[in-house]
Amino acid sequence: DAGVTQSPTHLIKTRGQQVTLRCSPKSGHDTVSWYQQALGQGPQFIFQYYEEEERQRGNFPDRFSGHQFPNYSSELNVNALLLGDSALYLCASSFSGRLSYGYTFGSGTRLTVV
Amino acid sequence: GDSVTQMEGPVTLSEEAFLTINCTYTATGYPSLFWYVQYPGEGLQLLLKATKADDKGSNKGFEATYRKETTSFHLEKGSVQVSDSAVYFCALGSNTGNQFYFGTGTSLTVIP
């Protein structure tokens, strides 16, 4: 049973550009959360998608947006990239989003902004 | 707001040594507490969890007890192995939302 799949694994972008990261949740999961993990730091919550809508959002600017598709997969978009956006972006899937049901994390996308 | 403070590393231990990684939290209400482990190049894996005060989570020889009186959830293992080398994250699961609050992580290296 495939777990959470994220693509691409690595990418390099130039400051000011836009980027799209993709996530396929674990089979049976319907909720996708995105986290940003800066180097040497713990992951920080960006937002969560459930039933194709943003259900909860962390303290991130509007440059960060997302989407969830009918098959529960999700995209994270970041506009006007800054050097400080360089980080590992983690996707986590779950059933209904409830913490008690468990979350499965992907291996992440390493974004480098130059 | 909710937050987690975790012992900073890096931590280097000899094989079969005793491990403690300290974690304290600040939260409103009654959160759930977790330890996640991250191996190089991989995502986060759930190591153990506790959902209420005095609960003890355990897995693969690791243990942590949810202490409400000291707002702590320290990770312990009696005898570490080289394969335990990884980064360990303490996390709080908010009971008012569906997100985790993570500590900064503690890097553990176990040498033979």
PDB file of C-alpha atoms in Angstrom:
ATOM      1  CA  ASP A   1       0.000   0.000   0.000  1.00  0.00           C
ATOM      2  CA  ALA A   2       1.585   3.241  -1.158  1.00  0.00           C
ATOM      3  CA  GLY A   3       1.977   5.878   1.457  1.00  0.00           C
ATOM      4  CA  VAL A   4       2.031   9.601   0.775  1.00  0.00           C
ATOM      5  CA  THR A   5       3.723  10.496  -2.504  1.00  0.00           C
ATOM      6  CA  GLN A   6       5.206  13.932  -3.122  1.00  0.00           C
ATOM      7  CA  SER A   7       6.671  15.372  -6.301  1.00  0.00           C
ATOM      8  CA  PRO A   8       9.131  16.578  -7.254  1.00  0.00           C
ATOM      9  CA  THR A   9      11.682  15.511  -4.646  1.00  0.00           C
ATOM     10  CA  HIS A  10      13.951  18.448  -5.288  1.00  0.00           C
ATOM     11  CA  LEU A  11      13.755  21.671  -7.255  1.00  0.00           C
ATOM     12  CA  ILE A  12      15.571  24.937  -7.607  1.00  0.00           C
ATOM     13  CA  LYS A  13      13.771  28.195  -8.369  1.00  0.00           C
ATOM     14  CA  THR A  14      14.790  31.800  -8.772  1.00  0.00           C
ATOM     15  CA  ARG A  15      13.580  34.535  -6.460  1.00  0.00           C
ATOM     16  CA  GLY A  16      10.304  36.010  -7.717  1.00  0.00           C
ATOM     17  CA  GLN A  17       9.226  32.877  -9.551  1.00  0.00           C
ATOM     18  CA  GLN A  18       6.238  30.698  -8.763  1.00  0.00           C
ATOM     19  CA  VAL A  19       6.292  27.009  -7.803  1.00  0.00           C
ATOM     20  CA  THR A  20       3.769  24.174  -7.555  1.00  0.00           C
ATOM     21  CA  LEU A  21       4.320  21.136  -5.354  1.00  0.00           C
ATOM     22  CA  ARG A  22       2.147  18.004  -5.540  1.00  0.00           C
ATOM     23  CA  CYS A  23       0.958  15.425  -3.052  1.00  0.00           C
ATOM     24  CA  SER A  24      -0.970  12.162  -3.383  1.00  0.00           C
ATOM     25  CA  PRO A  25      -2.407  10.990  -0.080  1.00  0.00           C
ATOM     26  CA  LYS A  26      -2.298   7.508   1.335  1.00  0.00           C
ATOM     27  CA  SER A  27      -5.063   5.229   0.131  1.00  0.00           C
ATOM     28  CA  GLY A  28      -8.183   5.725   2.249  1.00  0.00           C
ATOM     29  CA  HIS A  29      -7.212   9.203   3.411  1.00  0.00           C
ATOM     30  CA  ASP A  30      -9.272  12.249   2.454  1.00  0.00           C
ATOM     31  CA  THR A  31      -7.448  15.131   4.154  1.00  0.00           C
ATOM     32  CA  VAL A  32      -4.144  16.727   3.220  1.00  0.00           C
ATOM     33  CA  SER A  33      -2.048  19.046   5.366  1.00  0.00           C
ATOM     34  CA  TRP A  34       1.065  20.931   4.292  1.00  0.00           C
ATOM     35  CA  TYR A  35       4.027  21.809   6.501  1.00  0.00           C
ATOM     36  CA  GLN A  36       7.173  23.862   5.915  1.00  0.00           C
ATOM     37  CA  GLN A  37      10.383  22.647   7.544  1.00  0.00           C
ATOM     38  CA  ALA A  38      13.241  25.133   7.399  1.00  0.00           C
ATOM     39  CA  LEU A  39      16.752  23.786   7.863  1.00  0.00           C
ATOM     40  CA  GLY A  40      17.377  22.852  11.481  1.00  0.00           C
ATOM     41  CA  GLN A  41      13.804  23.635  12.509  1.00  0.00           C
ATOM     42  CA  GLY A  42      10.636  21.712  13.208  1.00  0.00           C
ATOM     43  CA  PRO A  43       7.830  21.613  10.655  1.00  0.00           C
ATOM     44  CA  GLN A  44       5.367  24.506  10.692  1.00  0.00           C
ATOM     45  CA  PHE A  45       1.740  24.147   9.665  1.00  0.00           C
ATOM     46  CA  ILE A  46       0.779  25.926   6.431  1.00  0.00           C
ATOM     47  CA  PHE A  47      -2.793  24.754   5.820  1.00  0.00           C
ATOM     48  CA  GLN A  48      -5.134  21.781   5.636  1.00  0.00           C
ATOM     49  CA  TYR A  49      -7.504  20.768   2.849  1.00  0.00           C
ATOM     50  CA  TYR A  50     -10.636  18.701   3.317  1.00  0.00           C
ATOM     51  CA  GLU A  51     -13.504  18.211   0.854  1.00  0.00           C
ATOM     52  CA  GLU A  52     -11.624  20.373  -1.641  1.00  0.00           C
ATOM     53  CA  GLU A  53     -11.637  23.400   0.651  1.00  0.00           C
ATOM     54  CA  GLU A  54      -9.074  25.020   2.895  1.00  0.00           C
ATOM     55  CA  ARG A  55     -10.282  24.113   6.357  1.00  0.00           C
ATOM     56  CA  GLN A  56      -7.534  25.572   8.512  1.00  0.00           C
ATOM     57  CA  ARG A  57      -4.577  27.828   7.918  1.00  0.00           C
ATOM     58  CA  GLY A  58      -1.400  28.589   9.806  1.00  0.00           C
ATOM     59  CA  ASN A  59       0.501  31.862   9.963  1.00  0.00           C
ATOM     60  CA  PHE A  60       1.626  32.032   6.345  1.00  0.00           C
ATOM     61  CA  PRO A  61       1.113  34.866   3.849  1.00  0.00           C
ATOM     62  CA  ASP A  62      -1.335  34.741   0.960  1.00  0.00           C
ATOM     63  CA  ARG A  63       1.563  33.938  -1.377  1.00  0.00           C
ATOM     64  CA  PHE A  64       0.996  30.379  -0.174  1.00  0.00           C
ATOM     65  CA  SER A  65      -2.125  28.834  -1.662  1.00  0.00           C
ATOM     66  CA  GLY A  66      -3.378  25.374  -2.306  1.00  0.00           C
ATOM     67  CA  HIS A  67      -5.895  23.168  -3.947  1.00  0.00           C
ATOM     68  CA  GLN A  68      -7.417  19.771  -3.390  1.00  0.00           C
ATOM     69  CA  PHE A  69      -8.797  17.681  -6.218  1.00  0.00           C
ATOM     70  CA  PRO A  70     -11.761  15.263  -6.204  1.00  0.00           C
ATOM     71  CA  ASN A  71      -9.344  12.319  -5.895  1.00  0.00           C
ATOM     72  CA  TYR A  72      -8.017  13.951  -2.655  1.00  0.00           C
ATOM     73  CA  SER A  73      -4.623  14.804  -4.118  1.00  0.00           C
ATOM     74  CA  SER A  74      -3.371  18.298  -3.422  1.00  0.00           C
ATOM     75  CA  GLU A  75      -1.128  21.058  -4.700  1.00  0.00           C
ATOM     76  CA  LEU A  76       0.766  23.736  -2.832  1.00  0.00           C
ATOM     77  CA  ASN A  77       1.500  26.920  -4.781  1.00  0.00           C
ATOM     78  CA  VAL A  78       3.932  29.590  -3.712  1.00  0.00           C
ATOM     79  CA  ASN A  79       4.065  32.889  -5.626  1.00  0.00           C
ATOM     80  CA  ALA A  80       6.760  35.561  -5.676  1.00  0.00           C
ATOM     81  CA  LEU A  81       9.337  33.265  -4.127  1.00  0.00           C
ATOM     82  CA  LEU A  82      11.678  34.665  -1.492  1.00  0.00           C
ATOM     83  CA  LEU A  83      15.024  33.283  -0.413  1.00  0.00           C
ATOM     84  CA  GLY A  84      13.399  32.505   2.947  1.00  0.00           C
ATOM     85  CA  ASP A  85      10.981  30.107   1.265  1.00  0.00           C
ATOM     86  CA  SER A  86      13.834  27.621   0.869  1.00  0.00           C
ATOM     87  CA  ALA A  87      12.792  24.626   2.942  1.00  0.00           C
ATOM     88  CA  LEU A  88      11.567  21.053   2.953  1.00  0.00           C
ATOM     89  CA  TYR A  89       7.829  20.997   2.273  1.00  0.00           C
ATOM     90  CA  LEU A  90       6.033  18.066   3.844  1.00  0.00           C
ATOM     91  CA  CYS A  91       2.627  16.757   2.969  1.00  0.00           C
ATOM     92  CA  ALA A  92       0.660  14.729   5.510  1.00  0.00           C
ATOM     93  CA  SER A  93      -2.540  12.838   4.854  1.00  0.00           C
ATOM     94  CA  SER A  94      -5.166  11.593   7.256  1.00  0.00           C
ATOM     95  CA  PHE A  95      -8.772  10.462   7.472  1.00  0.00           C
ATOM     96  CA  SER A  96     -11.063  13.393   8.274  1.00  0.00           C
ATOM     97  CA  GLY A  97      -8.083  15.337   9.599  1.00  0.00           C
ATOM     98  CA  ARG A  98      -8.592  14.163  13.143  1.00  0.00           C
ATOM     99  CA  LEU A  99      -5.292  13.716  14.964  1.00  0.00           C
ATOM    100  CA  SER A 100      -6.570  10.622  16.745  1.00  0.00           C
ATOM    101  CA  TYR A 101      -6.877   8.775  13.421  1.00  0.00           C
ATOM    102  CA  GLY A 102      -3.203   9.232  12.672  1.00  0.00           C
ATOM    103  CA  TYR A 103      -1.292  11.169  10.076  1.00  0.00           C
ATOM    104  CA  THR A 104       1.074   9.798   7.414  1.00  0.00           C
ATOM    105  CA  PHE A 105       3.856  12.079   6.213  1.00  0.00           C
ATOM    106  CA  GLY A 106       5.521  12.032   2.823  1.00  0.00           C
ATOM    107  CA  SER A 107       9.260  12.334   2.296  1.00  0.00           C
ATOM    108  CA  GLY A 108       8.914  15.944   1.234  1.00  0.00           C
ATOM    109  CA  THR A 109       9.972  18.279  -1.551  1.00  0.00           C
ATOM    110  CA  ARG A 110      13.224  20.136  -1.035  1.00  0.00           C
ATOM    111  CA  LEU A 111      12.806  23.659  -2.478  1.00  0.00           C
ATOM    112  CA  THR A 112      15.834  25.875  -2.952  1.00  0.00           C
ATOM    113  CA  VAL A 113      15.308  29.502  -3.934  1.00  0.00           C
ATOM    114  CA  VAL A 114      18.355  31.260  -5.393  1.00  0.00           C
TER     115      VAL A 114
ATOM    116  CA  GLY B   1      -0.723  29.906  22.085  1.00  0.00           C
ATOM    117  CA  ASP B   2       0.262  26.266  21.844  1.00  0.00           C
ATOM    118  CA  SER B   3       3.970  25.500  21.643  1.00  0.00           C
ATOM    119  CA  VAL B   4       6.625  22.883  22.328  1.00  0.00           C
ATOM    120  CA  THR B   5      10.100  23.389  23.731  1.00  0.00           C
ATOM    121  CA  GLN B   6      12.540  20.605  23.046  1.00  0.00           C
ATOM    122  CA  MET B   7      16.049  19.873  24.266  1.00  0.00           C
ATOM    123  CA  GLU B   8      18.541  21.055  21.704  1.00  0.00           C
ATOM    124  CA  GLY B   9      21.163  18.770  20.281  1.00  0.00           C
ATOM    125  CA  PRO B  10      23.075  17.341  18.799  1.00  0.00           C
ATOM    126  CA  VAL B  11      23.286  14.380  21.138  1.00  0.00           C
ATOM    127  CA  THR B  12      25.997  11.755  20.709  1.00  0.00           C
ATOM    128  CA  LEU B  13      25.821   8.493  22.654  1.00  0.00           C
ATOM    129  CA  SER B  14      27.642   5.199  22.672  1.00  0.00           C
ATOM    130  CA  GLU B  15      25.695   2.080  21.774  1.00  0.00           C
ATOM    131  CA  GLU B  16      23.701   0.671  24.737  1.00  0.00           C
ATOM    132  CA  ALA B  17      23.711   4.020  26.563  1.00  0.00           C
ATOM    133  CA  PHE B  18      20.572   5.478  28.164  1.00  0.00           C
ATOM    134  CA  LEU B  19      18.745   8.172  26.215  1.00  0.00           C
ATOM    135  CA  THR B  20      16.642  11.063  27.481  1.00  0.00           C
ATOM    136  CA  ILE B  21      15.361  13.872  25.274  1.00  0.00           C
ATOM    137  CA  ASN B  22      13.446  16.521  27.185  1.00  0.00           C
ATOM    138  CA  CYS B  23      10.230  18.061  25.919  1.00  0.00           C
ATOM    139  CA  THR B  24       7.895  20.536  27.593  1.00  0.00           C
ATOM    140  CA  TYR B  25       4.755  22.093  26.228  1.00  0.00           C
ATOM    141  CA  THR B  26       2.392  25.020  26.588  1.00  0.00           C
ATOM    142  CA  ALA B  27      -1.211  24.480  25.615  1.00  0.00           C
ATOM    143  CA  THR B  28      -4.780  25.436  26.316  1.00  0.00           C
ATOM    144  CA  GLY B  29      -7.043  22.545  27.090  1.00  0.00           C
ATOM    145  CA  TYR B  30      -5.919  18.943  26.879  1.00  0.00           C
ATOM    146  CA  PRO B  31      -3.715  18.280  23.863  1.00  0.00           C
ATOM    147  CA  SER B  32      -2.364  14.996  22.585  1.00  0.00           C
ATOM    148  CA  LEU B  33       1.415  14.571  22.598  1.00  0.00           C
ATOM    149  CA  PHE B  34       3.599  12.812  20.061  1.00  0.00           C
ATOM    150  CA  TRP B  35       7.158  11.880  19.264  1.00  0.00           C
ATOM    151  CA  TYR B  36       8.104  11.678  15.591  1.00  0.00           C
ATOM    152  CA  VAL B  37      11.394  10.444  14.133  1.00  0.00           C
ATOM    153  CA  GLN B  38      13.004  11.576  10.879  1.00  0.00           C
ATOM    154  CA  TYR B  39      15.716   9.504   9.234  1.00  0.00           C
ATOM    155  CA  PRO B  40      17.992  11.158   6.650  1.00  0.00           C
ATOM    156  CA  GLY B  41      16.178  11.892   3.407  1.00  0.00           C
ATOM    157  CA  GLU B  42      12.845  10.688   4.725  1.00  0.00           C
ATOM    158  CA  GLY B  43       9.636  12.149   6.064  1.00  0.00           C
ATOM    159  CA  LEU B  44       8.379  11.998   9.613  1.00  0.00           C
ATOM    160  CA  GLN B  45       7.398   8.689  11.169  1.00  0.00           C
ATOM    161  CA  LEU B  46       5.235   8.426  14.255  1.00  0.00           C
ATOM    162  CA  LEU B  47       7.248   6.879  17.082  1.00  0.00           C
ATOM    163  CA  LEU B  48       4.715   7.045  19.926  1.00  0.00           C
ATOM    164  CA  LYS B  49       1.850   9.092  21.288  1.00  0.00           C
ATOM    165  CA  ALA B  50      -0.199   9.778  24.416  1.00  0.00           C
ATOM    166  CA  THR B  51      -3.645  11.310  24.401  1.00  0.00           C
ATOM    167  CA  LYS B  52      -4.287  12.140  28.055  1.00  0.00           C
ATOM    168  CA  ALA B  53      -2.492  12.852  31.325  1.00  0.00           C
ATOM    169  CA  ASP B  54      -0.512   9.956  32.839  1.00  0.00           C
ATOM    170  CA  ASP B  55      -0.711   7.953  29.605  1.00  0.00           C
ATOM    171  CA  LYS B  56       2.536   6.253  28.615  1.00  0.00           C
ATOM    172  CA  GLY B  57       3.332   5.851  24.948  1.00  0.00           C
ATOM    173  CA  SER B  58       5.818   3.178  23.946  1.00  0.00           C
ATOM    174  CA  ASN B  59       7.280   1.687  20.781  1.00  0.00           C
ATOM    175  CA  LYS B  60      10.531  -0.054  19.783  1.00  0.00           C
ATOM    176  CA  GLY B  61      11.927   0.344  23.303  1.00  0.00           C
ATOM    177  CA  PHE B  62      11.183   4.075  23.464  1.00  0.00           C
ATOM    178  CA  GLU B  63       8.841   5.438  26.132  1.00  0.00           C
ATOM    179  CA  ALA B  64       7.334   8.792  27.089  1.00  0.00           C
ATOM    180  CA  THR B  65       4.819   9.669  29.814  1.00  0.00           C
ATOM    181  CA  TYR B  66       2.329  12.557  29.531  1.00  0.00           C
ATOM    182  CA  ARG B  67       2.915  14.603  32.707  1.00  0.00           C
ATOM    183  CA  LYS B  68       0.307  17.314  33.097  1.00  0.00           C
ATOM    184  CA  GLU B  69       1.704  18.615  36.386  1.00  0.00           C
ATOM    185  CA  THR B  70       5.091  19.370  34.812  1.00  0.00           C
ATOM    186  CA  THR B  71       3.746  19.867  31.242  1.00  0.00           C
ATOM    187  CA  SER B  72       6.346  17.429  29.981  1.00  0.00           C
ATOM    188  CA  PHE B  73       6.650  14.469  27.623  1.00  0.00           C
ATOM    189  CA  HIS B  74      10.278  13.349  27.849  1.00  0.00           C
ATOM    190  CA  LEU B  75      11.491  10.590  25.520  1.00  0.00           C
ATOM    191  CA  GLU B  76      13.552   7.753  27.017  1.00  0.00           C
ATOM    192  CA  LYS B  77      15.197   4.554  25.863  1.00  0.00           C
ATOM    193  CA  GLY B  78      17.187   2.249  28.069  1.00  0.00           C
ATOM    194  CA  SER B  79      19.721   1.034  25.505  1.00  0.00           C
ATOM    195  CA  VAL B  80      20.204   2.846  22.199  1.00  0.00           C
ATOM    196  CA  GLN B  81      21.417   1.219  19.003  1.00  0.00           C
ATOM    197  CA  VAL B  82      23.282   2.628  16.014  1.00  0.00           C
ATOM    198  CA  SER B  83      20.050   2.290  14.024  1.00  0.00           C
ATOM    199  CA  ASP B  84      18.373   4.821  16.372  1.00  0.00           C
ATOM    200  CA  SER B  85      20.485   7.604  14.883  1.00  0.00           C
ATOM    201  CA  ALA B  86      17.972  10.151  13.549  1.00  0.00           C
ATOM    202  CA  VAL B  87      16.291  13.459  14.364  1.00  0.00           C
ATOM    203  CA  TYR B  88      13.535  13.276  16.987  1.00  0.00           C
ATOM    204  CA  PHE B  89      10.658  15.757  17.135  1.00  0.00           C
ATOM    205  CA  CYS B  90       8.299  16.314  20.011  1.00  0.00           C
ATOM    206  CA  ALA B  91       4.876  17.495  18.850  1.00  0.00           C
ATOM    207  CA  LEU B  92       1.638  18.714  20.340  1.00  0.00           C
ATOM    208  CA  GLY B  93      -1.672  17.994  18.685  1.00  0.00           C
ATOM    209  CA  SER B  94      -4.054  20.847  19.249  1.00  0.00           C
ATOM    210  CA  ASN B  95      -7.467  19.769  20.508  1.00  0.00           C
ATOM    211  CA  THR B  96      -8.995  22.939  19.092  1.00  0.00           C
ATOM    212  CA  GLY B  97      -7.822  22.272  15.570  1.00  0.00           C
ATOM    213  CA  ASN B  98      -6.260  19.664  13.368  1.00  0.00           C
ATOM    214  CA  GLN B  99      -2.619  20.690  13.352  1.00  0.00           C
ATOM    215  CA  PHE B 100       0.623  19.729  15.016  1.00  0.00           C
ATOM    216  CA  TYR B 101       2.979  22.102  16.802  1.00  0.00           C
ATOM    217  CA  PHE B 102       6.503  20.701  16.532  1.00  0.00           C
ATOM    218  CA  GLY B 103       9.623  21.318  18.561  1.00  0.00           C
ATOM    219  CA  THR B 104      12.877  22.200  16.792  1.00  0.00           C
ATOM    220  CA  GLY B 105      14.103  18.609  16.773  1.00  0.00           C
ATOM    221  CA  THR B 106      17.000  16.818  18.474  1.00  0.00           C
ATOM    222  CA  SER B 107      19.621  15.096  16.373  1.00  0.00           C
ATOM    223  CA  LEU B 108      20.831  11.817  17.873  1.00  0.00           C
ATOM    224  CA  THR B 109      23.966  10.011  16.752  1.00  0.00           C
ATOM    225  CA  VAL B 110      24.771   6.627  18.259  1.00  0.00           C
ATOM    226  CA  ILE B 111      28.332   5.412  17.824  1.00  0.00           C
ATOM    227  CA  PRO B 112      29.392   1.752  18.039  1.00  0.00           C
TER     228      PRO B 112
END
